[in-house]
Amino acid sequence: MGAHRTGLFLAVLLGAQLARAGEASFIDLPLEDLGKLEVAAVSRKAQKLADTPAAVTVLSAEDIRRSGARSIPEALREVPGVNVAQIGTSRWAVGVRGAQGRFANKLLVQVDGRSIYNPLFSGVFWEAQDIMIEDVERIEVVRGPGASLWGANAVNGVINVVTRKASATRGGLASVSADSQGGVTTAVRQGVGLEGVGAMRVFAKGRDLGRSETADGDRASDKAGGWLAGFRLDGEGGWMVQGNAYRHTSKELLPVSIALAPNGSFPVSFVFEGSNLLARRQWAMAGGDATLQAYVDHTDAWLNAQGNGKTDIVDVDFQHTLAPMGRHDLMWGLGARYGRVDFDSNSPAFTFQDQLVEYRIASAFVQDEISLVPQSLMLTLGSRFEHSTLADFETQPTVRLMWTPTKDDSLWLNWSRAARTPSIGEINANVVLGAQPLPQPPFPQGSFAVLRSLPAPGLRPRAERVDALELGYRRTLPNGSFEAVLFHHDYRRLISPTAGPLDYLSSAPLLVQPVFRSYFSNARTTGLELAADMAITATLRVQGSYTVLDTQARHYADPVADASGMALAAAAPHHWASLHGLWSPGGGHELDLMLRRVGAVGGGVPAYTSVDVRYGWHLGRAFDLAVVGQNLFDNRHLEYASDFFVSQLSYQPRRAYIQGLWRF
Amino acid sequence: MKALLGAFVVVLLGLACGRFVVASPAGEYQIKAAYLLNFARYIEWPAARLPPAQALRVCVLGRDPFGGALSALEGRQVNGREVRVRQLEGADQAGDCHVVFIAESEERRLAAMLRALSGRGLLLVSDIDGFVEAGGGIGLVTEEGRVRFDINQASLQRDGLRASAQLLRLARSVHGARVP
């Protein structure tokens, strides 16, 4: 069917539906009946975004539930500008505005204000993160730099996962789901009210996930599973304490050169164990609001028996929003963090120059929202000043101008600068990347060069930097919203490899080819993000998103540096789109149809289209049933080929799962 | 794929032109508007605050999320009073209101706003998450596809407002209830 015919058909359909949508009056219903009324279309939280001069998407609990997502990365698949690729069973590559990859290092991710960005490898180990998805209240996705507020590493975006207050999760909940690959996930939660104190919930979750497939349709060696347990206590008077403990394992197979392993592959098992405790208090201060938050976080990661990295973080954050003064709305804050990373390896393939690294970060931020023309023109000036012992002093400013000509339209223009601090791995790690056969003359037969990645001699750690420009338009409609954002990011001092001289001192037939890491390369990205959400009839809602992205890396004379730049440019698709139809015919039935199209990615990942369907049924207040089919019209597809840690390719098969949820 | 994009472009164009502006049917905010009218019905204001035969004013603070649904309240009768709807530009204008709905756009300023508005005989209603816990009067909560409400009895009492037994009975939860 051609595009024109579909368009025409849709327009006719919409017209007919609109004409039919007669308005029933709910105004006169008595109080008793209002609470029984089923909401046909729960609106997106677009309202509170209308005043935000940034590209922000908020996924509500309802959006997450209707997407059928069982993990945070899955829930992000329909957000414009966000590219999500499943690497394996519990491994994900999540990138915002490009720079995607398993170790996508320019995206800050926080859960209830606690950073889950790993300082050892600069990025998020999604396989080490699990959450009680039923208790997530919303996920806020800020595209573009958020560094002026959130600090370093919020270069391309910030993802804030916010869980419900304990007072909103009273009662018990049990959820069981089973997938077609044989994986079973169970979760239980109990919420209680504490007289005179507040409310509390405790929860536990165990998961065993269905494996991916190999290119031939065999089961891939990427078994993953684990458990999570925790609590959240919300007190009367504005304080909160929460804690989590977890253990997750994830296996994968590394295809390595025959020169290094006899059967050409090396099984790797990651184990992540951790616990964290966070406390927050909010109070009135000088006519405004103050928040003080502190947390401790411990993670212990093992790579087989060979490597073990222990990370401890202590973080304190203070924020004060002042009472409005004339045209000014002022906010300021202070932050301090101490981190300690202890890395221990008994494999020569992976070593650290300094086994124990301690670092400290001190930061301050200030932001002023100035109403130039009341209700119409607003200027935001802000900056974060940050000193890290891993990098230099960084100023991360932003200037944002927003024009709201009408109540329903907003137009904004931003300029921001953000920094990514070098990770401890980048400064310290000495890693074998692989081996390459050497040409027979001049080398003896069977000679190999072992590629070793290490910091360049005399490396001065410096933060990567981005300058970002953004032009956005948002329109709020009575029955939906529309958003279009144009952006241009200019990156400098990106970490990049160069080839060092072949080390003839190492013994033949294995010679060492060093690959030096330093901060020098430049790149640019330009793109457009479109999103729309609208209620077409009382029972049908459609959400769509489309992103087009172009990445250009600068060319270098050094072949390794040039190849690295080209790989970066091809690491994200040029375009991707999603369309989600939500139909709620009543009687507690729900039907969702989700279409996604993702363009090809470098490294041999072809473009793919996936079709997912979800059917949900509320059987009264006590029981919900959901049946989800994913990737329905495709035997299997590949979403990702590794950029650095090259593991066996995992193909995502056709999958189904069924979930039962009880409330008691 | 082309068809999908084509359909998508049509939807986008429609949205951008704003041609599909229809009253959203059975929407969340129509139900919430109906709740506001019912709250006005089941809450008793001190006589000094709301003399007999005076109009009852329902005000919205922040970006109006009702999409026109509130205008249906205008001119209706509640306990023999006429209802008037007003959009406020700031908390300082709330003086002659009786019901104040605080929109989600004000979430960031909520604590300061609650301090400025409490103790003035106003019924504060909002659908901001954690509203009653933060000290608001009645919080609207959308849960499992239904709109329900929580009451902070202590906040209502501080404002001299009396909630009827029926209202308290139908609430999802009542916070700060004091045994007399």
PDB file of N, CA and C in Angstrom, chain A residues 6-7 14 23 26-29 31-32 34-39 42-43 45 47-48 50-51 137 167 170 284 287-289 369 375 407 477 479 482 532 534 538 544 546 595 597 621 663, chain B residues 1 3-4 7-8 10-12 15 20-21 23-26 28-31 34-35 37-38 42 63 73 76 89 104-105 107-108 111-112 115 129 133 143-147 166-167 175:
ATOM      1  N   THR A   6      -2.548   5.161   2.300  1.00  0.00           N
ATOM      2  CA  THR A   6      -2.660   4.986   3.749  1.00  0.00           C
ATOM      3  C   THR A   6      -3.079   6.294   4.398  1.00  0.00           C
ATOM      4  N   GLY A   7      -2.436   7.368   3.920  1.00  0.00           N
ATOM      5  CA  GLY A   7      -2.709   8.688   4.495  1.00  0.00           C
ATOM      6  C   GLY A   7      -4.172   9.045   4.334  1.00  0.00           C
ATOM      7  N   LEU A  14     -10.217   9.052  10.618  1.00  0.00           N
ATOM      8  CA  LEU A  14     -10.191  10.014  11.718  1.00  0.00           C
ATOM      9  C   LEU A  14     -11.416  10.909  11.659  1.00  0.00           C
ATOM     10  N   GLU A  23     -20.231  14.191  23.004  1.00  0.00           N
ATOM     11  CA  GLU A  23     -19.713  14.406  24.349  1.00  0.00           C
ATOM     12  C   GLU A  23     -20.744  14.075  25.416  1.00  0.00           C
ATOM     13  N   PHE A  26     -20.140  14.358  32.226  1.00  0.00           N
ATOM     14  CA  PHE A  26     -19.800  13.673  33.468  1.00  0.00           C
ATOM     15  C   PHE A  26     -20.016  14.585  34.659  1.00  0.00           C
ATOM     16  N   ILE A  27     -20.215  15.867  34.326  1.00  0.00           N
ATOM     17  CA  ILE A  27     -20.280  16.890  35.365  1.00  0.00           C
ATOM     18  C   ILE A  27     -21.363  16.580  36.399  1.00  0.00           C
ATOM     19  N   ASP A  28     -22.476  16.004  35.947  1.00  0.00           N
ATOM     20  CA  ASP A  28     -23.593  15.806  36.857  1.00  0.00           C
ATOM     21  C   ASP A  28     -23.582  14.476  37.581  1.00  0.00           C
ATOM     22  N   LEU A  29     -22.537  13.679  37.338  1.00  0.00           N
ATOM     23  CA  LEU A  29     -22.496  12.376  38.011  1.00  0.00           C
ATOM     24  C   LEU A  29     -22.266  12.553  39.509  1.00  0.00           C
ATOM     25  N   LEU A  31     -20.865  11.684  43.306  1.00  0.00           N
ATOM     26  CA  LEU A  31     -19.540  11.335  43.799  1.00  0.00           C
ATOM     27  C   LEU A  31     -19.287   9.831  43.779  1.00  0.00           C
ATOM     28  N   GLU A  32     -20.311   9.053  44.162  1.00  0.00           N
ATOM     29  CA  GLU A  32     -20.159   7.598  44.228  1.00  0.00           C
ATOM     30  C   GLU A  32     -19.736   7.023  42.881  1.00  0.00           C
ATOM     31  N   LEU A  34     -18.287   8.624  40.264  1.00  0.00           N
ATOM     32  CA  LEU A  34     -17.070   9.141  39.633  1.00  0.00           C
ATOM     33  C   LEU A  34     -15.896   8.195  39.818  1.00  0.00           C
ATOM     34  N   GLY A  35     -15.816   7.608  41.013  1.00  0.00           N
ATOM     35  CA  GLY A  35     -14.703   6.720  41.316  1.00  0.00           C
ATOM     36  C   GLY A  35     -14.764   5.396  40.574  1.00  0.00           C
ATOM     37  N   LYS A  36     -15.951   5.089  40.040  1.00  0.00           N
ATOM     38  CA  LYS A  36     -16.103   3.811  39.325  1.00  0.00           C
ATOM     39  C   LYS A  36     -15.876   3.986  37.832  1.00  0.00           C
ATOM     40  N   LEU A  37     -15.868   5.249  37.404  1.00  0.00           N
ATOM     41  CA  LEU A  37     -15.761   5.546  35.984  1.00  0.00           C
ATOM     42  C   LEU A  37     -14.384   5.167  35.465  1.00  0.00           C
ATOM     43  N   GLU A  38     -14.381   4.417  34.389  1.00  0.00           N
ATOM     44  CA  GLU A  38     -13.093   4.035  33.819  1.00  0.00           C
ATOM     45  C   GLU A  38     -12.568   5.172  32.947  1.00  0.00           C
ATOM     46  N   VAL A  39     -11.332   5.553  33.159  1.00  0.00           N
ATOM     47  CA  VAL A  39     -10.751   6.623  32.352  1.00  0.00           C
ATOM     48  C   VAL A  39     -10.359   6.042  31.001  1.00  0.00           C
ATOM     49  N   VAL A  42      -5.841   8.056  29.643  1.00  0.00           N
ATOM     50  CA  VAL A  42      -5.079   8.770  30.672  1.00  0.00           C
ATOM     51  C   VAL A  42      -4.096   9.674  29.943  1.00  0.00           C
ATOM     52  N   SER A  43      -4.148  10.960  30.238  1.00  0.00           N
ATOM     53  CA  SER A  43      -3.307  11.889  29.489  1.00  0.00           C
ATOM     54  C   SER A  43      -1.864  11.764  29.904  1.00  0.00           C
ATOM     55  N   LYS A  45       1.847  13.185  30.822  1.00  0.00           N
ATOM     56  CA  LYS A  45       2.177  14.294  31.703  1.00  0.00           C
ATOM     57  C   LYS A  45       2.810  15.434  30.920  1.00  0.00           C
ATOM     58  N   GLN A  47       1.537  18.341  30.416  1.00  0.00           N
ATOM     59  CA  GLN A  47       1.208  19.646  30.969  1.00  0.00           C
ATOM     60  C   GLN A  47       2.366  20.302  31.697  1.00  0.00           C
ATOM     61  N   LYS A  48       2.986  19.542  32.567  1.00  0.00           N
ATOM     62  CA  LYS A  48       4.004  20.191  33.372  1.00  0.00           C
ATOM     63  C   LYS A  48       5.272  20.437  32.578  1.00  0.00           C
ATOM     64  N   ALA A  50       5.162  21.823  29.561  1.00  0.00           N
ATOM     65  CA  ALA A  50       4.930  22.939  28.656  1.00  0.00           C
ATOM     66  C   ALA A  50       5.814  24.139  29.006  1.00  0.00           C
ATOM     67  N   ASP A  51       6.207  24.270  30.254  1.00  0.00           N
ATOM     68  CA  ASP A  51       7.008  25.410  30.666  1.00  0.00           C
ATOM     69  C   ASP A  51       8.498  25.098  30.707  1.00  0.00           C
ATOM     70  N   GLU A 137       7.077   5.286  39.306  1.00  0.00           N
ATOM     71  CA  GLU A 137       6.027   6.267  39.085  1.00  0.00           C
ATOM     72  C   GLU A 137       6.194   6.931  37.725  1.00  0.00           C
ATOM     73  N   SER A 167       3.669   5.910  50.469  1.00  0.00           N
ATOM     74  CA  SER A 167       2.255   6.146  50.771  1.00  0.00           C
ATOM     75  C   SER A 167       1.368   5.808  49.577  1.00  0.00           C
ATOM     76  N   ARG A 170       0.470   1.285  49.179  1.00  0.00           N
ATOM     77  CA  ARG A 170      -0.046   0.533  50.322  1.00  0.00           C
ATOM     78  C   ARG A 170      -0.606  -0.783  49.828  1.00  0.00           C
ATOM     79  N   ALA A 284      11.306  23.707  54.570  1.00  0.00           N
ATOM     80  CA  ALA A 284      11.171  25.095  54.146  1.00  0.00           C
ATOM     81  C   ALA A 284      12.376  25.874  54.656  1.00  0.00           C
ATOM     82  N   GLY A 287      11.802  30.953  53.042  1.00  0.00           N
ATOM     83  CA  GLY A 287      10.662  31.156  52.155  1.00  0.00           C
ATOM     84  C   GLY A 287      10.663  30.259  50.931  1.00  0.00           C
ATOM     85  N   GLY A 288      11.708  29.463  50.794  1.00  0.00           N
ATOM     86  CA  GLY A 288      11.780  28.548  49.655  1.00  0.00           C
ATOM     87  C   GLY A 288      11.841  27.115  50.145  1.00  0.00           C
ATOM     88  N   ASP A 289      12.342  26.236  49.290  1.00  0.00           N
ATOM     89  CA  ASP A 289      12.434  24.825  49.640  1.00  0.00           C
ATOM     90  C   ASP A 289      13.865  24.348  49.594  1.00  0.00           C
ATOM     91  N   GLU A 369      15.861  31.786  36.677  1.00  0.00           N
ATOM     92  CA  GLU A 369      14.838  31.870  35.633  1.00  0.00           C
ATOM     93  C   GLU A 369      14.295  33.280  35.666  1.00  0.00           C
ATOM     94  N   GLN A 375       4.521  35.620  31.402  1.00  0.00           N
ATOM     95  CA  GLN A 375       3.693  34.648  30.670  1.00  0.00           C
ATOM     96  C   GLN A 375       4.111  34.470  29.209  1.00  0.00           C
ATOM     97  N   LYS A 407      -0.987  29.978  25.185  1.00  0.00           N
ATOM     98  CA  LYS A 407      -1.025  29.031  26.283  1.00  0.00           C
ATOM     99  C   LYS A 407      -0.594  27.643  25.819  1.00  0.00           C
ATOM    100  N   LEU A 477      -2.382  20.204  22.891  1.00  0.00           N
ATOM    101  CA  LEU A 477      -3.735  20.224  22.362  1.00  0.00           C
ATOM    102  C   LEU A 477      -4.665  19.634  23.400  1.00  0.00           C
ATOM    103  N   ASN A 479      -6.489  17.258  23.124  1.00  0.00           N
ATOM    104  CA  ASN A 479      -6.504  15.799  23.049  1.00  0.00           C
ATOM    105  C   ASN A 479      -5.137  15.218  22.694  1.00  0.00           C
ATOM    106  N   PHE A 482       2.311  17.637  20.609  1.00  0.00           N
ATOM    107  CA  PHE A 482       3.243  17.462  19.510  1.00  0.00           C
ATOM    108  C   PHE A 482       4.542  18.162  19.865  1.00  0.00           C
ATOM    109  N   ALA A 532       4.620  12.731  18.788  1.00  0.00           N
ATOM    110  CA  ALA A 532       3.224  13.134  18.816  1.00  0.00           C
ATOM    111  C   ALA A 532       2.433  12.135  19.643  1.00  0.00           C
ATOM    112  N   MET A 534      -1.773  11.529  20.627  1.00  0.00           N
ATOM    113  CA  MET A 534      -3.124  12.080  20.584  1.00  0.00           C
ATOM    114  C   MET A 534      -4.211  11.036  20.773  1.00  0.00           C
ATOM    115  N   ALA A 538     -12.575   8.183  22.065  1.00  0.00           N
ATOM    116  CA  ALA A 538     -12.614   7.957  23.502  1.00  0.00           C
ATOM    117  C   ALA A 538     -11.803   6.728  23.892  1.00  0.00           C
ATOM    118  N   GLY A 544       3.465   8.477  18.515  1.00  0.00           N
ATOM    119  CA  GLY A 544       4.487   8.191  17.509  1.00  0.00           C
ATOM    120  C   GLY A 544       5.742   8.988  17.765  1.00  0.00           C
ATOM    121  N   TYR A 546       9.776   9.901  15.806  1.00  0.00           N
ATOM    122  CA  TYR A 546      10.698   9.712  14.679  1.00  0.00           C
ATOM    123  C   TYR A 546      11.966  10.503  14.963  1.00  0.00           C
ATOM    124  N   LEU A 595       4.830  -0.666  16.709  1.00  0.00           N
ATOM    125  CA  LEU A 595       5.680  -0.864  15.534  1.00  0.00           C
ATOM    126  C   LEU A 595       6.960  -0.076  15.743  1.00  0.00           C
ATOM    127  N   ARG A 597      10.795   0.796  13.736  1.00  0.00           N
ATOM    128  CA  ARG A 597      11.704   0.620  12.611  1.00  0.00           C
ATOM    129  C   ARG A 597      13.024   1.264  13.019  1.00  0.00           C
ATOM    130  N   ARG A 621     -10.330  -5.063  40.747  1.00  0.00           N
ATOM    131  CA  ARG A 621      -9.183  -4.357  41.309  1.00  0.00           C
ATOM    132  C   ARG A 621      -8.065  -5.304  41.727  1.00  0.00           C
ATOM    133  N   ARG A 663      -3.259  -7.957  43.474  1.00  0.00           N
ATOM    134  CA  ARG A 663      -3.173  -6.944  44.539  1.00  0.00           C
ATOM    135  C   ARG A 663      -3.985  -7.450  45.710  1.00  0.00           C
TER     136      ARG A 663
ATOM    137  N   MET B   1       6.788  -0.285   5.390  1.00  0.00           N
ATOM    138  CA  MET B   1       7.483   0.772   6.137  1.00  0.00           C
ATOM    139  C   MET B   1       7.075   2.150   5.629  1.00  0.00           C
ATOM    140  N   ALA B   3       4.354   2.898   4.218  1.00  0.00           N
ATOM    141  CA  ALA B   3       2.970   3.138   4.615  1.00  0.00           C
ATOM    142  C   ALA B   3       2.935   3.644   6.047  1.00  0.00           C
ATOM    143  N   LEU B   4       3.764   3.041   6.875  1.00  0.00           N
ATOM    144  CA  LEU B   4       3.809   3.421   8.288  1.00  0.00           C
ATOM    145  C   LEU B   4       4.226   4.884   8.414  1.00  0.00           C
ATOM    146  N   ALA B   7       1.469   7.239   7.201  1.00  0.00           N
ATOM    147  CA  ALA B   7       0.411   7.397   8.198  1.00  0.00           C
ATOM    148  C   ALA B   7       0.887   8.325   9.301  1.00  0.00           C
ATOM    149  N   PHE B   8       2.133   8.148   9.667  1.00  0.00           N
ATOM    150  CA  PHE B   8       2.708   8.931  10.744  1.00  0.00           C
ATOM    151  C   PHE B   8       2.746  10.412  10.367  1.00  0.00           C
ATOM    152  N   VAL B  10       0.850  11.949   8.288  1.00  0.00           N
ATOM    153  CA  VAL B  10      -0.510  12.493   8.309  1.00  0.00           C
ATOM    154  C   VAL B  10      -0.901  12.899   9.722  1.00  0.00           C
ATOM    155  N   VAL B  11      -0.590  12.025  10.678  1.00  0.00           N
ATOM    156  CA  VAL B  11      -0.926  12.332  12.070  1.00  0.00           C
ATOM    157  C   VAL B  11      -0.182  13.586  12.520  1.00  0.00           C
ATOM    158  N   LEU B  12       1.107  13.658  12.177  1.00  0.00           N
ATOM    159  CA  LEU B  12       1.912  14.810  12.584  1.00  0.00           C
ATOM    160  C   LEU B  12       1.379  16.095  11.985  1.00  0.00           C
ATOM    161  N   LEU B  15      -1.682  17.216  13.673  1.00  0.00           N
ATOM    162  CA  LEU B  15      -1.407  17.796  14.981  1.00  0.00           C
ATOM    163  C   LEU B  15      -0.838  19.184  14.845  1.00  0.00           C
ATOM    164  N   PHE B  20      -7.429  18.786  14.562  1.00  0.00           N
ATOM    165  CA  PHE B  20      -8.192  17.748  15.266  1.00  0.00           C
ATOM    166  C   PHE B  20      -8.655  18.199  16.641  1.00  0.00           C
ATOM    167  N   VAL B  21      -8.750  19.514  16.807  1.00  0.00           N
ATOM    168  CA  VAL B  21      -9.123  19.990  18.131  1.00  0.00           C
ATOM    169  C   VAL B  21     -10.586  19.675  18.404  1.00  0.00           C
ATOM    170  N   ALA B  23     -13.329  18.202  21.626  1.00  0.00           N
ATOM    171  CA  ALA B  23     -13.404  18.005  23.059  1.00  0.00           C
ATOM    172  C   ALA B  23     -12.984  16.570  23.329  1.00  0.00           C
ATOM    173  N   SER B  24     -11.969  16.375  24.163  1.00  0.00           N
ATOM    174  CA  SER B  24     -11.494  15.017  24.390  1.00  0.00           C
ATOM    175  C   SER B  24     -12.566  14.238  25.140  1.00  0.00           C
ATOM    176  N   PRO B  25     -12.953  13.080  24.639  1.00  0.00           N
ATOM    177  CA  PRO B  25     -14.074  12.353  25.191  1.00  0.00           C
ATOM    178  C   PRO B  25     -13.663  11.532  26.408  1.00  0.00           C
ATOM    179  N   ALA B  26     -14.537  11.448  27.382  1.00  0.00           N
ATOM    180  CA  ALA B  26     -14.352  10.625  28.575  1.00  0.00           C
ATOM    181  C   ALA B  26     -12.967  10.802  29.177  1.00  0.00           C
ATOM    182  N   GLU B  28      -9.665  12.089  31.328  1.00  0.00           N
ATOM    183  CA  GLU B  28      -9.296  12.132  32.731  1.00  0.00           C
ATOM    184  C   GLU B  28      -9.726  13.460  33.367  1.00  0.00           C
ATOM    185  N   TYR B  29      -9.540  14.562  32.622  1.00  0.00           N
ATOM    186  CA  TYR B  29      -9.808  15.862  33.232  1.00  0.00           C
ATOM    187  C   TYR B  29     -11.282  16.234  33.264  1.00  0.00           C
ATOM    188  N   GLN B  30     -12.087  15.578  32.449  1.00  0.00           N
ATOM    189  CA  GLN B  30     -13.525  15.796  32.598  1.00  0.00           C
ATOM    190  C   GLN B  30     -13.989  15.183  33.908  1.00  0.00           C
ATOM    191  N   ILE B  31     -13.444  14.024  34.214  1.00  0.00           N
ATOM    192  CA  ILE B  31     -13.785  13.378  35.475  1.00  0.00           C
ATOM    193  C   ILE B  31     -13.272  14.229  36.639  1.00  0.00           C
ATOM    194  N   ALA B  34     -15.501  17.120  37.241  1.00  0.00           N
ATOM    195  CA  ALA B  34     -16.711  16.697  37.948  1.00  0.00           C
ATOM    196  C   ALA B  34     -16.424  16.516  39.439  1.00  0.00           C
ATOM    197  N   TYR B  35     -15.235  16.038  39.732  1.00  0.00           N
ATOM    198  CA  TYR B  35     -14.857  15.900  41.138  1.00  0.00           C
ATOM    199  C   TYR B  35     -14.831  17.264  41.838  1.00  0.00           C
ATOM    200  N   LEU B  37     -16.570  19.859  41.308  1.00  0.00           N
ATOM    201  CA  LEU B  37     -17.938  20.281  41.610  1.00  0.00           C
ATOM    202  C   LEU B  37     -18.470  19.518  42.827  1.00  0.00           C
ATOM    203  N   ASN B  38     -18.173  18.224  42.881  1.00  0.00           N
ATOM    204  CA  ASN B  38     -18.641  17.406  43.993  1.00  0.00           C
ATOM    205  C   ASN B  38     -17.966  17.781  45.314  1.00  0.00           C
ATOM    206  N   TYR B  42     -19.666  18.827  48.974  1.00  0.00           N
ATOM    207  CA  TYR B  42     -19.539  18.091  50.234  1.00  0.00           C
ATOM    208  C   TYR B  42     -18.598  18.732  51.250  1.00  0.00           C
ATOM    209  N   ARG B  63      -0.831  26.069  34.659  1.00  0.00           N
ATOM    210  CA  ARG B  63      -1.311  25.821  33.302  1.00  0.00           C
ATOM    211  C   ARG B  63      -2.556  24.929  33.319  1.00  0.00           C
ATOM    212  N   LEU B  73     -18.509  23.927  34.356  1.00  0.00           N
ATOM    213  CA  LEU B  73     -18.893  24.178  35.752  1.00  0.00           C
ATOM    214  C   LEU B  73     -19.507  25.572  35.914  1.00  0.00           C
ATOM    215  N   ARG B  76     -23.163  26.754  37.201  1.00  0.00           N
ATOM    216  CA  ARG B  76     -23.930  25.672  37.827  1.00  0.00           C
ATOM    217  C   ARG B  76     -24.239  26.012  39.287  1.00  0.00           C
ATOM    218  N   GLU B  89      -3.187  34.052  37.942  1.00  0.00           N
ATOM    219  CA  GLU B  89      -1.844  34.279  37.404  1.00  0.00           C
ATOM    220  C   GLU B  89      -0.787  33.992  38.468  1.00  0.00           C
ATOM    221  N   GLU B 104      -0.365  20.615  37.528  1.00  0.00           N
ATOM    222  CA  GLU B 104       0.935  19.930  37.595  1.00  0.00           C
ATOM    223  C   GLU B 104       2.107  20.810  37.208  1.00  0.00           C
ATOM    224  N   SER B 105       1.820  21.868  36.441  1.00  0.00           N
ATOM    225  CA  SER B 105       2.914  22.759  36.029  1.00  0.00           C
ATOM    226  C   SER B 105       3.564  23.414  37.249  1.00  0.00           C
ATOM    227  N   GLU B 107       4.341  21.876  40.094  1.00  0.00           N
ATOM    228  CA  GLU B 107       4.925  20.861  40.976  1.00  0.00           C
ATOM    229  C   GLU B 107       6.210  21.338  41.657  1.00  0.00           C
ATOM    230  N   ARG B 108       7.039  22.001  40.873  1.00  0.00           N
ATOM    231  CA  ARG B 108       8.328  22.460  41.370  1.00  0.00           C
ATOM    232  C   ARG B 108       8.182  23.491  42.504  1.00  0.00           C
ATOM    233  N   ALA B 111       5.739  23.286  47.408  1.00  0.00           N
ATOM    234  CA  ALA B 111       5.877  23.492  48.849  1.00  0.00           C
ATOM    235  C   ALA B 111       5.690  24.958  49.212  1.00  0.00           C
ATOM    236  N   ALA B 112       6.303  25.848  48.439  1.00  0.00           N
ATOM    237  CA  ALA B 112       6.185  27.281  48.712  1.00  0.00           C
ATOM    238  C   ALA B 112       4.737  27.729  48.517  1.00  0.00           C
ATOM    239  N   ARG B 115       2.507  26.705  51.419  1.00  0.00           N
ATOM    240  CA  ARG B 115       2.703  27.581  52.577  1.00  0.00           C
ATOM    241  C   ARG B 115       1.967  28.895  52.380  1.00  0.00           C
ATOM    242  N   ASP B 129       1.539  14.324  42.291  1.00  0.00           N
ATOM    243  CA  ASP B 129       1.834  13.145  43.115  1.00  0.00           C
ATOM    244  C   ASP B 129       2.301  13.563  44.504  1.00  0.00           C
ATOM    245  N   GLU B 133       0.241  14.300  51.078  1.00  0.00           N
ATOM    246  CA  GLU B 133       1.369  14.090  51.989  1.00  0.00           C
ATOM    247  C   GLU B 133       2.135  15.396  52.209  1.00  0.00           C
ATOM    248  N   GLU B 143      -5.556   5.718  39.323  1.00  0.00           N
ATOM    249  CA  GLU B 143      -5.051   4.410  39.728  1.00  0.00           C
ATOM    250  C   GLU B 143      -5.856   3.344  39.018  1.00  0.00           C
ATOM    251  N   GLU B 144      -5.165   2.435  38.355  1.00  0.00           N
ATOM    252  CA  GLU B 144      -5.801   1.346  37.619  1.00  0.00           C
ATOM    253  C   GLU B 144      -6.952   1.847  36.750  1.00  0.00           C
ATOM    254  N   GLY B 145      -6.662   2.933  36.040  1.00  0.00           N
ATOM    255  CA  GLY B 145      -7.635   3.448  35.087  1.00  0.00           C
ATOM    256  C   GLY B 145      -8.827   4.167  35.686  1.00  0.00           C
ATOM    257  N   ARG B 146      -8.759   4.478  36.985  1.00  0.00           N
ATOM    258  CA  ARG B 146      -9.859   5.193  37.626  1.00  0.00           C
ATOM    259  C   ARG B 146      -9.325   6.373  38.423  1.00  0.00           C
ATOM    260  N   VAL B 147     -10.126   7.441  38.480  1.00  0.00           N
ATOM    261  CA  VAL B 147      -9.696   8.607  39.245  1.00  0.00           C
ATOM    262  C   VAL B 147     -10.286   8.522  40.651  1.00  0.00           C
ATOM    263  N   GLN B 166     -19.823  11.566  54.066  1.00  0.00           N
ATOM    264  CA  GLN B 166     -19.874  10.818  52.797  1.00  0.00           C
ATOM    265  C   GLN B 166     -18.582  10.984  52.007  1.00  0.00           C
ATOM    266  N   LEU B 167     -18.061  12.218  52.021  1.00  0.00           N
ATOM    267  CA  LEU B 167     -16.816  12.485  51.302  1.00  0.00           C
ATOM    268  C   LEU B 167     -15.679  11.662  51.915  1.00  0.00           C
ATOM    269  N   HIS B 175      -5.756  11.008  55.451  1.00  0.00           N
ATOM    270  CA  HIS B 175      -4.537  11.237  56.225  1.00  0.00           C
ATOM    271  C   HIS B 175      -4.832  12.186  57.380  1.00  0.00           C
TER     272      HIS B 175
END
